[in-house]
Short mmCIF file of C-alpha atoms in Angstrom, two decimals:
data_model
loop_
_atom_site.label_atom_id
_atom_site.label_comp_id
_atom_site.label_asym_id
_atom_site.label_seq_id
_atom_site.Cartn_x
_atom_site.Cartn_y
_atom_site.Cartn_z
CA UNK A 1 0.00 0.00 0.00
CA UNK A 2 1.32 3.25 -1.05
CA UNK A 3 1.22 5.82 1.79
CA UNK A 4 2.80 9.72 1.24
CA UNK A 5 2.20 12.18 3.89
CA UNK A 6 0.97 16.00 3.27
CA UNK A 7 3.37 18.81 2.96
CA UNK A 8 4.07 20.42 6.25
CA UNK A 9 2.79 23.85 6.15
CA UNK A 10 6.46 25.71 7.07
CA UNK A 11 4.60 29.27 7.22
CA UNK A 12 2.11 27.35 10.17
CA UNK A 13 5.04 26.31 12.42
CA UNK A 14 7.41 28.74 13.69
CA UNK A 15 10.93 29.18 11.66
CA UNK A 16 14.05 28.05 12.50
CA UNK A 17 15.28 31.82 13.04
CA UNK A 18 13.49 33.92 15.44
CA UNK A 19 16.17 36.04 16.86
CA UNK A 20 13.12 36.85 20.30
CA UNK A 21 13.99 33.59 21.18
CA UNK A 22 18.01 34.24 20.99
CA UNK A 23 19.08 30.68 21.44
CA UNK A 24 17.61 30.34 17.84
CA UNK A 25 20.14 32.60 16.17
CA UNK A 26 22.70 30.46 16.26
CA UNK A 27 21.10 27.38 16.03
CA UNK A 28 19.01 28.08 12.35
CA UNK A 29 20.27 26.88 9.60
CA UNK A 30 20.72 29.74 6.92
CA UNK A 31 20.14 27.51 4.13
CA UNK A 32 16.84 25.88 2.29
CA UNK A 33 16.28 22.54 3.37
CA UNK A 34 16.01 19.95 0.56
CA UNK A 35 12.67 18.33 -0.09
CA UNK A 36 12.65 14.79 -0.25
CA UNK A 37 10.06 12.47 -1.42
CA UNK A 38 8.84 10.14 1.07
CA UNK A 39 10.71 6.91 0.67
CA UNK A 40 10.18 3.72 3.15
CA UNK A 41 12.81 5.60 4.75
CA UNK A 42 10.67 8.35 5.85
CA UNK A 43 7.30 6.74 5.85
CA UNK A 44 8.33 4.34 8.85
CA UNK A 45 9.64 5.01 12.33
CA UNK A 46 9.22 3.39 15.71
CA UNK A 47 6.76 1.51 17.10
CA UNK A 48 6.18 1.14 20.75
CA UNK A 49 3.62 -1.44 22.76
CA UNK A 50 2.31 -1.56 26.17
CA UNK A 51 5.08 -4.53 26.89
CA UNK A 52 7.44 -1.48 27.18
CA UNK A 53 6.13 1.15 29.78
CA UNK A 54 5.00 0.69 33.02
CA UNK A 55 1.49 0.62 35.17
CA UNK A 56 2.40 4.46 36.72
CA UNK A 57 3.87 5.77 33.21
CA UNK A 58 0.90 8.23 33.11
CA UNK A 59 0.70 9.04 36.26
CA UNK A 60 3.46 11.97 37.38
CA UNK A 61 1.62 12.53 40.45
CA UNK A 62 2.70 8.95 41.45
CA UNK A 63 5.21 7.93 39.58
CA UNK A 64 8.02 9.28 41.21
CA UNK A 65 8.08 7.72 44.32
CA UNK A 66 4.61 6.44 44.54
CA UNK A 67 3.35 9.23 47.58
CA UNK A 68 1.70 12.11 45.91
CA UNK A 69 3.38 15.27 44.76
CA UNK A 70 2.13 18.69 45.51
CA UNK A 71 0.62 21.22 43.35
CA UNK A 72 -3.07 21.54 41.03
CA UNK A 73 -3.86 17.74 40.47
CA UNK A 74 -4.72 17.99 36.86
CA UNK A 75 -5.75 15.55 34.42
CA UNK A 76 -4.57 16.05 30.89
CA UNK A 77 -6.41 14.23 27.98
CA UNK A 78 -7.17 14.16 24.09
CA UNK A 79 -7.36 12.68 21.11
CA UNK A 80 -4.22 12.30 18.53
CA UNK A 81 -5.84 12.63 14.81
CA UNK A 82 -4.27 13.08 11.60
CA UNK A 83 -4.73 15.96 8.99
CA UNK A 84 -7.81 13.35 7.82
CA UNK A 85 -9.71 13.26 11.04
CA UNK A 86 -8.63 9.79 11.60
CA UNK A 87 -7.40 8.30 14.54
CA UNK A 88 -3.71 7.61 15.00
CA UNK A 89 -3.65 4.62 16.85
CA UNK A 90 -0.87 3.62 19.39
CA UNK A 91 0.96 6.74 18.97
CA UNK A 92 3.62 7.24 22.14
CA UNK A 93 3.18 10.50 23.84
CA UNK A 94 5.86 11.09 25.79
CA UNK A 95 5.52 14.20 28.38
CA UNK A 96 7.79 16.33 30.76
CA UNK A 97 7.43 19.50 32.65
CA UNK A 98 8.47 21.74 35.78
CA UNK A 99 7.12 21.22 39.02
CA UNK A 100 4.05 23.48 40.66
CA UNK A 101 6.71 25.73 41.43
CA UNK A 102 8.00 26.09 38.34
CA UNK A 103 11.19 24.25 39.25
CA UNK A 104 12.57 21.16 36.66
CA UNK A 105 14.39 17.97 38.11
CA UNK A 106 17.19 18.37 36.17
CA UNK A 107 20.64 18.75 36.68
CA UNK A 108 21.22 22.18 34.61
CA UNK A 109 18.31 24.17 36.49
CA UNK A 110 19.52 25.94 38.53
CA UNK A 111 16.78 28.05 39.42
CA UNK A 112 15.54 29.00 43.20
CA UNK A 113 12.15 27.71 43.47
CA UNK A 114 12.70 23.99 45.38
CA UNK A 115 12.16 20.40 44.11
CA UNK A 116 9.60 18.51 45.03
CA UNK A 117 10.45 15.05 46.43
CA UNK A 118 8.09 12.84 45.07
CA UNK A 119 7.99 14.48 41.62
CA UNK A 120 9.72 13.68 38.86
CA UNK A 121 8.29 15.43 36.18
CA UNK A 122 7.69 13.00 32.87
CA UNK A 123 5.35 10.20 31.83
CA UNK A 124 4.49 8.73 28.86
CA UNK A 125 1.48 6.74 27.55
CA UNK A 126 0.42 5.00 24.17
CA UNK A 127 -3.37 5.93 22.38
CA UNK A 128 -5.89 3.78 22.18
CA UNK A 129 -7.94 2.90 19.04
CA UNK A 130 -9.67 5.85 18.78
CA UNK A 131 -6.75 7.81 19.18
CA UNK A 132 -7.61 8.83 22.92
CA UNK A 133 -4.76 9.34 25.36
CA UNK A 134 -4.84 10.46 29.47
CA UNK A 135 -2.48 11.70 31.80
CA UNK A 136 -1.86 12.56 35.47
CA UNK A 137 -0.30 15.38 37.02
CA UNK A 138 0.11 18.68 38.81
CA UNK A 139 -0.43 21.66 36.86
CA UNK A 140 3.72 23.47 36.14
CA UNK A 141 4.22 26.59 37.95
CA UNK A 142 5.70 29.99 35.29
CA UNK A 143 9.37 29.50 35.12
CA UNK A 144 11.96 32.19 34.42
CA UNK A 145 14.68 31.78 31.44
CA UNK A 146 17.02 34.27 30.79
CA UNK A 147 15.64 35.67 27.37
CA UNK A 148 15.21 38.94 27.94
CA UNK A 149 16.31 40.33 31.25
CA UNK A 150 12.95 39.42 32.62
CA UNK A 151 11.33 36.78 30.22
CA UNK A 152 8.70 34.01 31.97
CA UNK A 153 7.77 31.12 30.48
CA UNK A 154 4.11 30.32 30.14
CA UNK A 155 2.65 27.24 32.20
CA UNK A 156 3.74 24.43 29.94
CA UNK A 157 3.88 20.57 29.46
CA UNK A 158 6.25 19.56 26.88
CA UNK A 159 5.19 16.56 24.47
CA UNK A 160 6.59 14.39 22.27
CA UNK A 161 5.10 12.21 19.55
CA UNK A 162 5.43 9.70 17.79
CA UNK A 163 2.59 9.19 14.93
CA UNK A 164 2.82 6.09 12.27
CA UNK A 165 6.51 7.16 10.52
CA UNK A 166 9.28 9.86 11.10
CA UNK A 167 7.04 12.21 8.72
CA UNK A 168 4.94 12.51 12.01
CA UNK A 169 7.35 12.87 14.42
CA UNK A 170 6.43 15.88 16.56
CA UNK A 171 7.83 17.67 19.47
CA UNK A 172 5.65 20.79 21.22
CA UNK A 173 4.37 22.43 24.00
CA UNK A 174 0.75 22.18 25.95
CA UNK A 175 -0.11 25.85 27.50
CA UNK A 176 -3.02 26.04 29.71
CA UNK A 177 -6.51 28.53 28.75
CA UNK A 178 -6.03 31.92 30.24
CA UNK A 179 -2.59 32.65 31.33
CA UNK A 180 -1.85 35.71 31.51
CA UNK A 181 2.20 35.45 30.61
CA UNK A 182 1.27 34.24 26.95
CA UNK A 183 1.94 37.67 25.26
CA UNK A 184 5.39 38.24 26.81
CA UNK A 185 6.68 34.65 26.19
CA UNK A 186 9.22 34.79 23.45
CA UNK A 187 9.30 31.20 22.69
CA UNK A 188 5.17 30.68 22.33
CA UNK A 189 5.95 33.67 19.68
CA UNK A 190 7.76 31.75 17.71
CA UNK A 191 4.46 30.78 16.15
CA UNK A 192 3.80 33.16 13.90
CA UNK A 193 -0.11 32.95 13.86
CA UNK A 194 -1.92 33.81 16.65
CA UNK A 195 -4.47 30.82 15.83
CA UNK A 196 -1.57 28.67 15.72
CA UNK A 197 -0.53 29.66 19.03
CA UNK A 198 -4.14 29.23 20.12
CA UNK A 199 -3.90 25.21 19.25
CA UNK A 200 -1.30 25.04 21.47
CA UNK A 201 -3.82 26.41 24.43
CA UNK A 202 -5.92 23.75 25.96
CA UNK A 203 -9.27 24.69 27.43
CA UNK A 204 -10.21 23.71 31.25
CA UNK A 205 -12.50 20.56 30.60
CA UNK A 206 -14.78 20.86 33.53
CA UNK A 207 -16.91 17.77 32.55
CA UNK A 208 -13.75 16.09 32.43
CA UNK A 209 -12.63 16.74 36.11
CA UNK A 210 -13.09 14.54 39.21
CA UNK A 211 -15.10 16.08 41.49
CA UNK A 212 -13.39 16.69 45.10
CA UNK A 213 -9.97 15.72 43.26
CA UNK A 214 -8.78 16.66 40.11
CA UNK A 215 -9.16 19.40 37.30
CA UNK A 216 -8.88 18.58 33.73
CA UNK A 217 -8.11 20.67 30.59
CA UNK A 218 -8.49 19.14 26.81
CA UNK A 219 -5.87 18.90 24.50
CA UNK A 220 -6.31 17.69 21.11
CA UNK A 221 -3.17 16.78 18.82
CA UNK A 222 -3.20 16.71 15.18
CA UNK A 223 -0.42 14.98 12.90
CA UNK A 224 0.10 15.21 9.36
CA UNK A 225 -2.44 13.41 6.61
CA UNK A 226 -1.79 11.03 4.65
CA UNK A 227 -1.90 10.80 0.88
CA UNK A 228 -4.61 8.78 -1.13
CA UNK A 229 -2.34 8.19 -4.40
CA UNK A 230 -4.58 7.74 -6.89
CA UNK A 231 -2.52 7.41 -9.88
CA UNK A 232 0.90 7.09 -9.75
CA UNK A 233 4.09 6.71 -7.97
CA UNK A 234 3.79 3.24 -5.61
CA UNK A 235 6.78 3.39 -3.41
CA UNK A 236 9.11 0.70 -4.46
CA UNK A 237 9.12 -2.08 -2.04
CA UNK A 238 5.74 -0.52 -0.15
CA UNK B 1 -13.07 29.84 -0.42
CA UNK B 2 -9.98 26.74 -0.56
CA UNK B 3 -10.85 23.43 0.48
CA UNK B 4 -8.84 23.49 4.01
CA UNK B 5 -8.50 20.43 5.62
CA UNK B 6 -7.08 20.72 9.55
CA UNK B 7 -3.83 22.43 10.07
CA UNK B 8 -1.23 20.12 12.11
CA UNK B 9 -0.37 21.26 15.76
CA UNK B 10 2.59 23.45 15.56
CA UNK B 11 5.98 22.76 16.67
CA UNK B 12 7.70 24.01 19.50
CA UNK B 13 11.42 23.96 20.83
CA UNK B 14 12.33 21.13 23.34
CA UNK B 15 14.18 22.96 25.41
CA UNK B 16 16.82 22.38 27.60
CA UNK B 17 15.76 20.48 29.37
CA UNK B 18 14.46 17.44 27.17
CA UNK B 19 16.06 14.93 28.78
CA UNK B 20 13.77 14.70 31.75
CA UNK B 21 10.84 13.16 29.47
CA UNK B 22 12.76 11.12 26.90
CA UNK B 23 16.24 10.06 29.04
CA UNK B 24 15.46 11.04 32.42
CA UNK B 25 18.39 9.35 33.41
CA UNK B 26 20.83 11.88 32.10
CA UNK B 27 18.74 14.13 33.43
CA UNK B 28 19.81 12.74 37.19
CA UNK B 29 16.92 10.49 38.00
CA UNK B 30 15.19 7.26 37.32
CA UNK B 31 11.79 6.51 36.97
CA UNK B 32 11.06 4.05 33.94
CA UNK B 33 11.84 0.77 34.55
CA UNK B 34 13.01 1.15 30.44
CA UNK B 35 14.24 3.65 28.57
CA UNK B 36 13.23 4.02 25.26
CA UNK B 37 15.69 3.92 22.44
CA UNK B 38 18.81 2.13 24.04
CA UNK B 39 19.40 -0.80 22.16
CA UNK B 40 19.02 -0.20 18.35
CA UNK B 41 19.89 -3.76 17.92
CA UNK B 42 20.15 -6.58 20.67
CA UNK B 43 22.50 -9.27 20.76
CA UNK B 44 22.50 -11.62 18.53
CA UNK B 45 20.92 -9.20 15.41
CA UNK B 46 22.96 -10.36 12.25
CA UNK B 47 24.91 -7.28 11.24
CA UNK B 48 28.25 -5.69 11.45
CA UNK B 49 28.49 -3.64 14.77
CA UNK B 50 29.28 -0.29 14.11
CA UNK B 51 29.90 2.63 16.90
CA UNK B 52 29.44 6.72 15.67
CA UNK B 53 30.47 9.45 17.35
CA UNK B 54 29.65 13.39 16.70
CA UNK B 55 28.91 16.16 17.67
CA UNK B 56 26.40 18.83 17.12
CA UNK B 57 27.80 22.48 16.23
CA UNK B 58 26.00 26.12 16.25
CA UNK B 59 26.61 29.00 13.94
CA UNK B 60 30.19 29.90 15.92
CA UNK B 61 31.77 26.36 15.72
CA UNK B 62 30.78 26.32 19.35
CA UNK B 63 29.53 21.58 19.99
CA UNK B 64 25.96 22.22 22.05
CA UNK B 65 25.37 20.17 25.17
CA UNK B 66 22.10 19.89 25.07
CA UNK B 67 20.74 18.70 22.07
CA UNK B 68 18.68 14.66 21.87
CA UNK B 69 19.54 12.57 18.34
CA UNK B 70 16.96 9.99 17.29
CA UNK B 71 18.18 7.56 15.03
CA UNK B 72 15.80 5.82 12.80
CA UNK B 73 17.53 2.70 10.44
CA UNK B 74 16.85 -0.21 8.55
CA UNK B 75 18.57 -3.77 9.22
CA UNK B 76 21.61 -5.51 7.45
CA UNK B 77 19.36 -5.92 4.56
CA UNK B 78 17.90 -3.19 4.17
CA UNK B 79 14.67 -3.91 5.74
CA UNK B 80 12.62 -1.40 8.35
CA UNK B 81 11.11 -2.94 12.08
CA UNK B 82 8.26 -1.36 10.55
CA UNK B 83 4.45 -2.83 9.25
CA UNK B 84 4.88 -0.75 5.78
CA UNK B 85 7.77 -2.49 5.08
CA UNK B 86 6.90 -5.38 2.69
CA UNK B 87 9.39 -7.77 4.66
CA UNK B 88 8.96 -6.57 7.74
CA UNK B 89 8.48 -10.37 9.02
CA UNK B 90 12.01 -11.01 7.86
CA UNK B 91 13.47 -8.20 10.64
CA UNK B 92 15.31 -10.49 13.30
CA UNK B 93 13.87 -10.24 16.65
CA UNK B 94 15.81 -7.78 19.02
CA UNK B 95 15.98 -5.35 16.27
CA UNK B 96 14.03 -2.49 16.12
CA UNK B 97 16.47 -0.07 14.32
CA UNK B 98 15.63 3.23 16.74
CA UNK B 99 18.11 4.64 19.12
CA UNK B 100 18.30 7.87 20.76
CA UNK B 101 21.37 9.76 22.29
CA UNK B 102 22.01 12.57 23.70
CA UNK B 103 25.10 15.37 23.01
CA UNK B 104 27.33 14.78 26.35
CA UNK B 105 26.36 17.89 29.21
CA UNK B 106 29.99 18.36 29.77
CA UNK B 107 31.96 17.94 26.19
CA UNK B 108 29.23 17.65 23.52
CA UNK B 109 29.96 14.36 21.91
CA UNK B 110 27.17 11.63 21.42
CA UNK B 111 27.99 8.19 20.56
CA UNK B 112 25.48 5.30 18.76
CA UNK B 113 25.97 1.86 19.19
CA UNK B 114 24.10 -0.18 16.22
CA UNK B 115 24.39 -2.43 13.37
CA UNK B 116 25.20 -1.06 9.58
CA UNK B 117 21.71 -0.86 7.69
CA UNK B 118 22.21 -2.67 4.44
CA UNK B 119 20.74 -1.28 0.84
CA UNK B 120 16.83 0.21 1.10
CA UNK B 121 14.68 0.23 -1.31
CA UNK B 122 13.79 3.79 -2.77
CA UNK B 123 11.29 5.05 -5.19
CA UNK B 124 11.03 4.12 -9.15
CA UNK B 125 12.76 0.79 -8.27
CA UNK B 126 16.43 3.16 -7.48
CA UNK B 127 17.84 1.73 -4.54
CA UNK B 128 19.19 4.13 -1.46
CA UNK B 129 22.58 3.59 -0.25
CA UNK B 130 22.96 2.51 3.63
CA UNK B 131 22.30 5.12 5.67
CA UNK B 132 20.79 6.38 9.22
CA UNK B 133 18.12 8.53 9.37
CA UNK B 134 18.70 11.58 12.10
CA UNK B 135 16.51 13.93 13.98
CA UNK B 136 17.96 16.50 15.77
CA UNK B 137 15.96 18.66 18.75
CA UNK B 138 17.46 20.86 21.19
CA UNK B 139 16.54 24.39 23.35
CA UNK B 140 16.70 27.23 20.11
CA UNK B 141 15.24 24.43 17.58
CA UNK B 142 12.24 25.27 17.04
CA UNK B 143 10.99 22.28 15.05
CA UNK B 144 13.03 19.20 14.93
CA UNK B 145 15.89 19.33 12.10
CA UNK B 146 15.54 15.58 9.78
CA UNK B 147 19.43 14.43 7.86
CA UNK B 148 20.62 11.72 6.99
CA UNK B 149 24.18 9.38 7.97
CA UNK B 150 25.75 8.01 4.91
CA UNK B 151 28.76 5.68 5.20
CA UNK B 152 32.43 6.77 3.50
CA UNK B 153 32.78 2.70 2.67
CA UNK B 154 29.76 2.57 0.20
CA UNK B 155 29.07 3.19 -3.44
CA UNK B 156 26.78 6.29 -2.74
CA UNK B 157 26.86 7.75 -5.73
CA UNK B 158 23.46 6.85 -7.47
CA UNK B 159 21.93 7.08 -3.88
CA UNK B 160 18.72 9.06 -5.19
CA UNK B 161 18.62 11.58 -2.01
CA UNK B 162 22.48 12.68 -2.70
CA UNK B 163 21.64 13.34 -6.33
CA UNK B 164 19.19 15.72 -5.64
CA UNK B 165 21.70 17.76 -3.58
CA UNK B 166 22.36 20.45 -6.29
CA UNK B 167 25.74 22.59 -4.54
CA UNK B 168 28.62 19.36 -4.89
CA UNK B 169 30.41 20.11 -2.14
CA UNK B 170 27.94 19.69 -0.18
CA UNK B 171 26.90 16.42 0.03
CA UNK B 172 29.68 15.52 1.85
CA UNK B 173 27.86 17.06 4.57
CA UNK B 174 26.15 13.62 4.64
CA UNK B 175 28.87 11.48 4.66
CA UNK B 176 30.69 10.23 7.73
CA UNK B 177 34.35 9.71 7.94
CA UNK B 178 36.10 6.41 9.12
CA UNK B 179 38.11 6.72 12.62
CA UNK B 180 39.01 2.95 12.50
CA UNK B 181 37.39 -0.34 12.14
CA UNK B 182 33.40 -0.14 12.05
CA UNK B 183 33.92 3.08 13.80
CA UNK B 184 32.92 6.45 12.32
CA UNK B 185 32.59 10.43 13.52
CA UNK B 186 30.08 12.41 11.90
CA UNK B 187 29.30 16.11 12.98
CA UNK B 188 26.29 17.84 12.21
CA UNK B 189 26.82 21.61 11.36
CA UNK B 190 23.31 23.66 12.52
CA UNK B 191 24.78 26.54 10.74
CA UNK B 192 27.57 28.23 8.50
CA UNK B 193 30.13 27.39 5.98
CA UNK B 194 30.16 23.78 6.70
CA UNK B 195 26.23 23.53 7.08
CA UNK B 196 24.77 20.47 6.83
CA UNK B 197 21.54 19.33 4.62
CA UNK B 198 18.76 19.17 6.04
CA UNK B 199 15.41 17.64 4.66
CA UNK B 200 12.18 18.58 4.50
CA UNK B 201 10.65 15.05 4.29
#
């Protein structure tokens, strides 16, 4: 079965150079990249199963040390769907963040706010068949990074995922609805469209929350289509 | 008005501090019981063992610290741990041809331990020389960077991808260089005179 992927929409994501975000200057390469067709090279990737993660993977307000970190207990859910509307289907979502304070368990942060002992700050879960994924956690504090002299990060969750082939591959940031550092963070404006930016803002999900324990917010993910070719062009070997 | 069909969520940078999600170990803890990406190719996977080493350079020559490296690869002969591929029930178990590294916090050098992928097929029946497939992430990336690993010790010059690289000199970009027996170095210029391709796949 032949199987291309859409063009990514370059003017949709946020360019390699975006001198707000200084770390970028350096790091952009000046020159085009080169378009390649989608060989089997491109069209395939990893694939993950349940055999490899663990019962707590999802759950960062557990899975540290198993007693419960501090902070917003939040649930985080959505649906992974390509360009199509369909389902992707035992995608790995991989997910890591700062603490409620706004502190990261890393060994190059050095900033003041404190660790929290029983958090650790990542999980990691596989969709279902309809695409549908959950996690756990505590809602990240703002974080300061020296940008500017006084540049904030918005509340974030980082995620990473992995759709059907490398075409999909995907790395970005979850911000929550209504925060009120999302103008003055230089590295949310390095999408250029405001609507853009808005896809990256998941709403509170009240009717998704446990009552007496945890909020939820809703956020949707959405990987590139694939390619019905009709008349031409089967990959070799595909 | 254009048909539209739904725009893809946009990228963002990884940050610094990505290896808390995808290697928490090198981030200074432990809380999977595996990490993902480790072993390319278990014992026992027919192949010649190969190890790389690299580094990742910005736009002053300076090797960052901080970037992640997937590496995505097909086996000895040429076949992908993957459903699309046609002989994907030929791929030895223990292989699954995906490793991920990370550029050392303190010198900048990453190093892959794997088997050499054999011949792929490509399009129009032209076969694609043995190579890796690399995606790069790190704090000031905004969206992951996609290259590719060829080997100095193969015929790659009808590899299809190569061809299409239209300034010469440049293609050697792609090519690793040989620092002994089954042992290679390839850096990965983000930037500059020595700039390396990268795809748009």
């Amino acid at each position: 079965m032949t199987a291309e992927y859409f063009q990514r929409d370059r003017r949709w994501h946020p360019p390699a150079y975006t001198p707000d975000y200084k770390t970028t200057v350096a790091r952009s390469p000046n020159l085009p990249l080169l378009s390649v067709e989608n060989s089997l090279s491109e069209i395939t990737g990893p694939t993950f199963s349940h055999a490899g993660l663990g019962p707590l993977d999802h759950d960062l307000i557990r899975n540290f040390t198993g007693e419960e970190a501090i902070g917003e207990r939040t649930i985080v859910h959505g649906r992974v769907l390509d360009q199509n509307g369909r389902p992707v289907k035992g995608a790995l979502l991989e997910v890591w963040q700062a603490n409620a304070g706004g502190r990261y368990r890393h060994k190059k942060d050095g900033y003041l706010a404190p660790v929290d002992p029983n958090f650790g700050g990542c999980g990691r879960c596989l969709t279902d068949e309809d695409g549908y994924y959950f996690f756990r956690t505590v809602k990240p504090g703002a974080y300061p990074f020296r940008s500017f002299s006084n540049s904030w990060r918005m509340a974030h969750i980082h995620f990473s995922i992995f759709g059907a082939g490398m075409t999909q591959r995907l790395i970005t940031q979850m911000y929550f609805e209504g925060d009120p550092l999302r103008a003055q963070d230089p590295i949310a404006n390095t999408v250029p469209d405001q609507a853009a930016i808005d896809r990256l803002v998941a709403p509170l999900d009240l009717e998704a929350s446990v009552p007496l324990d945890s909020l939820a917010y809703r956020f949707d993910i959405v990987l590139r289509g694939r390619r019905q070719t009709m008349f031409e062009n089967k990959l070799e070997g595909a | 008005m254009p048909l539209e069909y739904p725009k893809e969520t946009p990228s963002q940078t990884a940050g610094p501090f990505v290896h808390i999600g995808m290697m928490p170990r090198v981030a200074g803890f432990e809380v999977f019981e595996t990490e993902l990406g480790q072993v390319p190719a278990a014992e026992g996977v027919p192949g010649t063992r190969i190890t790389i080493e690299g580094r990742v350079l910005d736009g002053t020559g300076t090797p960052i610290k901080d970037a992640l490296l997937e590496i995505w690869h097909a086996d000895a002969e040429g076949r992908y741990a993957h459903p699309e591929d046609p002989r994907v029930n030929e791929v030895h178990e223990g292989f699954t041809g995906f490793g991920r590294c990370h550029t050392d916090l303190d010198t900048g050098t990453f190093t892959i331990e794997t088997i050499k992928p054999g011949v792929i097929p490509g399009r129009h029946a032209r076969p694609q020389a043995p190579h890796l497939n690399i995606w790069i992430v790190a704090r000031g990336i905004n969206i992951g960077l996609h290259t590719r690993m060829y080997f100095p010790d193969e015929e790659n010059d009808d590899d299809p991808l190569l061809g299409m690289v239209e300034h010469l000199h440049r293609r050697a970009t792609l090519v690793a260089s040989a620092t002994g027996e089954n042992a290679y170095r390839f850096d990965i210029h983000l930037q500059g005179p020595q700039e390396t391709v990268f795809l748009d796949i």
